[in-house]
PDB file of C-alpha atoms in Angstrom:
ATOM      1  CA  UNK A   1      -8.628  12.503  66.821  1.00 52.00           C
ATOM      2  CA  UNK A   2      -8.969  13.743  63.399  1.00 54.00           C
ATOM      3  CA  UNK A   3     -12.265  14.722  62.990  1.00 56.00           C
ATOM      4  CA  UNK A   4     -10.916  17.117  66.329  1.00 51.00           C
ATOM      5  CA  UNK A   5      -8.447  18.005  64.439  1.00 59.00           C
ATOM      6  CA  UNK A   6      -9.898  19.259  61.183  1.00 67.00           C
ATOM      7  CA  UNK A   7     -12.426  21.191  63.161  1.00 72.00           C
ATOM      8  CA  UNK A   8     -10.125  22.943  64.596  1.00 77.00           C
ATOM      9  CA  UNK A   9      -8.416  23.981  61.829  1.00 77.00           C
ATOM     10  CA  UNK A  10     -11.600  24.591  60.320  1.00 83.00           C
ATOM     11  CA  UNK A  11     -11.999  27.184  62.926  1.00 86.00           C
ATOM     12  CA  UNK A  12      -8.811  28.543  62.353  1.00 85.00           C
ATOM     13  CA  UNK A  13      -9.106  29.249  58.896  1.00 85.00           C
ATOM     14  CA  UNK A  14     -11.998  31.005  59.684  1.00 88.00           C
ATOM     15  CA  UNK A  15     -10.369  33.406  62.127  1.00 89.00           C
ATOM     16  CA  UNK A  16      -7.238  33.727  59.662  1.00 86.00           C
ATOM     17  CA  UNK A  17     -10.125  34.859  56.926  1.00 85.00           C
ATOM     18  CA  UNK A  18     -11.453  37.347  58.709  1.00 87.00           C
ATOM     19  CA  UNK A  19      -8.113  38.490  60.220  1.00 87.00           C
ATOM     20  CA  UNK A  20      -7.072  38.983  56.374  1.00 84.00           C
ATOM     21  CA  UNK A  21     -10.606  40.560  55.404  1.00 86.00           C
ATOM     22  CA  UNK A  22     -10.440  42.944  58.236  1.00 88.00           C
ATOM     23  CA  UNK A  23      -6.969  43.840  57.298  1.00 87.00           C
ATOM     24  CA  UNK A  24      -5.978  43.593  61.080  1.00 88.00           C
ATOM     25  CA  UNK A  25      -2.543  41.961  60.291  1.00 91.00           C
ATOM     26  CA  UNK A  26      -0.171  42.492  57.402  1.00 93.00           C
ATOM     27  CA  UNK A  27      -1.170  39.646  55.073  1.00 93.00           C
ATOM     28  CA  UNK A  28       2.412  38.233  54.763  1.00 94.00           C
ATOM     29  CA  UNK A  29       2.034  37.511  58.398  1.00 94.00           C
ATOM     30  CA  UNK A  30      -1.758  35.894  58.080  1.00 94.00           C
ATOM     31  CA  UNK A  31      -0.012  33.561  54.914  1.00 93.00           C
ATOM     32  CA  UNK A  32       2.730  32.914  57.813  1.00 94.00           C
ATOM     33  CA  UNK A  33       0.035  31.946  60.533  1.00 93.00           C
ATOM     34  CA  UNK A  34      -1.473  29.860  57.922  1.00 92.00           C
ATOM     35  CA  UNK A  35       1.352  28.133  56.685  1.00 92.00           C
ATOM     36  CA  UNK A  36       2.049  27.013  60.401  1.00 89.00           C
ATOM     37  CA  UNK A  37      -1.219  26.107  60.912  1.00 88.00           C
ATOM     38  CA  UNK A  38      -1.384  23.528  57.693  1.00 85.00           C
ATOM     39  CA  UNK A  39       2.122  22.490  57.696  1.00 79.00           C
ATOM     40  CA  UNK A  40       3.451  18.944  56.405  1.00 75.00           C
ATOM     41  CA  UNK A  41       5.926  18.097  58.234  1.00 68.00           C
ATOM     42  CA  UNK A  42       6.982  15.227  55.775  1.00 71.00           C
ATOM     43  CA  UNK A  43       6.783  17.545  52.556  1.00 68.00           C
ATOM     44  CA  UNK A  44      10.727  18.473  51.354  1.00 67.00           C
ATOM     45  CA  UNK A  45       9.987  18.802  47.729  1.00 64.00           C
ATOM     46  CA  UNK A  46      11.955  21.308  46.268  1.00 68.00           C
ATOM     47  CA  UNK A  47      11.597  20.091  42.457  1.00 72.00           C
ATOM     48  CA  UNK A  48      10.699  24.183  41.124  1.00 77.00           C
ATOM     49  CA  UNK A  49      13.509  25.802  39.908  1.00 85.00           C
ATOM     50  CA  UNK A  50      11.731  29.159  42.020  1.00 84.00           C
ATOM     51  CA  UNK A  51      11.267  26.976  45.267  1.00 82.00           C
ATOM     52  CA  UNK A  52      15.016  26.198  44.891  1.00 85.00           C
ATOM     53  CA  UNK A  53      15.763  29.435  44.844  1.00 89.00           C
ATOM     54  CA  UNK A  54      13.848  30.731  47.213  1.00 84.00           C
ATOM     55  CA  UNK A  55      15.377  27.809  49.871  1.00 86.00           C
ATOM     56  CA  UNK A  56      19.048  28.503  48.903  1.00 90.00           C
ATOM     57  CA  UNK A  57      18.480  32.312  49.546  1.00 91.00           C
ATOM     58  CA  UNK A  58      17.230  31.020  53.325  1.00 89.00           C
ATOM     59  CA  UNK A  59      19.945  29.039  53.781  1.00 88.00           C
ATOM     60  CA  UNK A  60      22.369  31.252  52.372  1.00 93.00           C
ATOM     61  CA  UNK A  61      21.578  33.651  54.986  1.00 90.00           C
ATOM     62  CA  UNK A  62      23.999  34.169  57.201  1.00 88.00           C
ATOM     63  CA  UNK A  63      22.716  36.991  58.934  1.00 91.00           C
ATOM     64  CA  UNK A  64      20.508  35.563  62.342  1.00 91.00           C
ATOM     65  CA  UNK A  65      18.914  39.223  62.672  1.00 94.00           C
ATOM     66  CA  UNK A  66      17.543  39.125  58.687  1.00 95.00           C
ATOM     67  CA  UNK A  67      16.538  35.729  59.567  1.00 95.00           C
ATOM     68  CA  UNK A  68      14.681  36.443  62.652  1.00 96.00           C
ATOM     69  CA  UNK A  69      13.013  39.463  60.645  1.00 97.00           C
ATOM     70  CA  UNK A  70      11.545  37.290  58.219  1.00 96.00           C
ATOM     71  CA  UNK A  71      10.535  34.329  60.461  1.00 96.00           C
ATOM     72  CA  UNK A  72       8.690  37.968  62.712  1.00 97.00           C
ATOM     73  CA  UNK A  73       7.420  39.041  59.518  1.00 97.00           C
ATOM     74  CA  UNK A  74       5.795  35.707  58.596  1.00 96.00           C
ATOM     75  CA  UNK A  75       3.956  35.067  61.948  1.00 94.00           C
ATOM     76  CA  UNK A  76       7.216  32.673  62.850  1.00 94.00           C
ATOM     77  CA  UNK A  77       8.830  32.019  65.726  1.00 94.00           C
ATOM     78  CA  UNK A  78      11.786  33.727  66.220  1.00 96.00           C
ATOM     79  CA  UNK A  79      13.782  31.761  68.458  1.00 95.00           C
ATOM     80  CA  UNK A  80      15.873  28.959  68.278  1.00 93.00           C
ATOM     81  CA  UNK A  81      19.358  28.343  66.557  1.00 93.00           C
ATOM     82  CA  UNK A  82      19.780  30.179  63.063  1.00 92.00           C
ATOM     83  CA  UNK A  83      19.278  26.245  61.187  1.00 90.00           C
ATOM     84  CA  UNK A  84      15.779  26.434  63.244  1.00 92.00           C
ATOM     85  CA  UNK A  85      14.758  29.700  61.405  1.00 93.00           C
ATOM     86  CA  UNK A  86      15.534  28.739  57.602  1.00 91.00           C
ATOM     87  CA  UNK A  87      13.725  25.774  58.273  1.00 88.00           C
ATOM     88  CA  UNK A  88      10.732  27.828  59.513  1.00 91.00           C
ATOM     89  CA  UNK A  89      11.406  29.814  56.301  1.00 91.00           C
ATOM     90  CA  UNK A  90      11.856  27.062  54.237  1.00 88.00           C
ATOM     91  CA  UNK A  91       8.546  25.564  54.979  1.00 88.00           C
ATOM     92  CA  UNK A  92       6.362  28.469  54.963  1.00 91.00           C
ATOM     93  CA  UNK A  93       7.671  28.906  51.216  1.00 89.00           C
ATOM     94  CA  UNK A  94       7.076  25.236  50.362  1.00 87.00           C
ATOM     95  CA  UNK A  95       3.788  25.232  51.739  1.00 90.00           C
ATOM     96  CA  UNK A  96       2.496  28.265  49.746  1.00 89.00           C
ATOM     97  CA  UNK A  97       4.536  26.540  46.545  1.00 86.00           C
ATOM     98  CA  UNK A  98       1.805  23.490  46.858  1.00 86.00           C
ATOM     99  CA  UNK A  99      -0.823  25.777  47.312  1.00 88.00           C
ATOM    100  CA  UNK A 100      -0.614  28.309  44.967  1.00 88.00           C
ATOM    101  CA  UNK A 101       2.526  27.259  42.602  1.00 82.00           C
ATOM    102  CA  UNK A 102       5.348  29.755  41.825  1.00 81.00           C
ATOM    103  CA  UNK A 103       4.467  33.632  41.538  1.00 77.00           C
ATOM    104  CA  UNK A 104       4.379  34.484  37.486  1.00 75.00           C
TER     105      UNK A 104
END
């Protein structure tokens, strides 16, 4: 149910917070924990000319170990085939592109 749902999540932010507070985790991983957490699975905007290229520098990557080193470094999953990573990739930087819009 939903209203499970966003509790949940609700309680997860909370523990992300204090993770990020308490500096217990580097914070790209806590962003990466979050962005898995809050994921939309539907979203594949990539209208930004920064989001753009920040996807085609994923998916230019042909290099599984630099791949897997960013998914680790992000609070991703690190197995799976190498098309499996950039998406992980790919959607951690779309999700923080709708949430905070392209760095200056």
């Amino acid at each position: 149910p939903k209203g499970v749902a966003t509790g949940l999540n609700g309680a997860i932010d909370k523990v992300l917070g204090a993770w990020g507070t308490w500096s217990m985790f580097p914070p790209l991983f806590v962003r990466g924990l979050e962005a898995t957490v809050h994921q939309d699975p539907d979203a594949k905007s990539e209208d930004h000319p920064y989001l753009r290229k920040k996807l085609q520098t994923w998916t230019s990557t042909t290099d599984s170990i630099t791949l897997e080193r960013a998914c680790r470094q992000r609070g991703q999953a690190t197995n799976g085939t190498r098309r499996l990573l950039v998406e992980r990739l790919c959607t951690y930087e779309r999700y923080w592109m709708a949430k905070e819009g392209p760095p200056p």
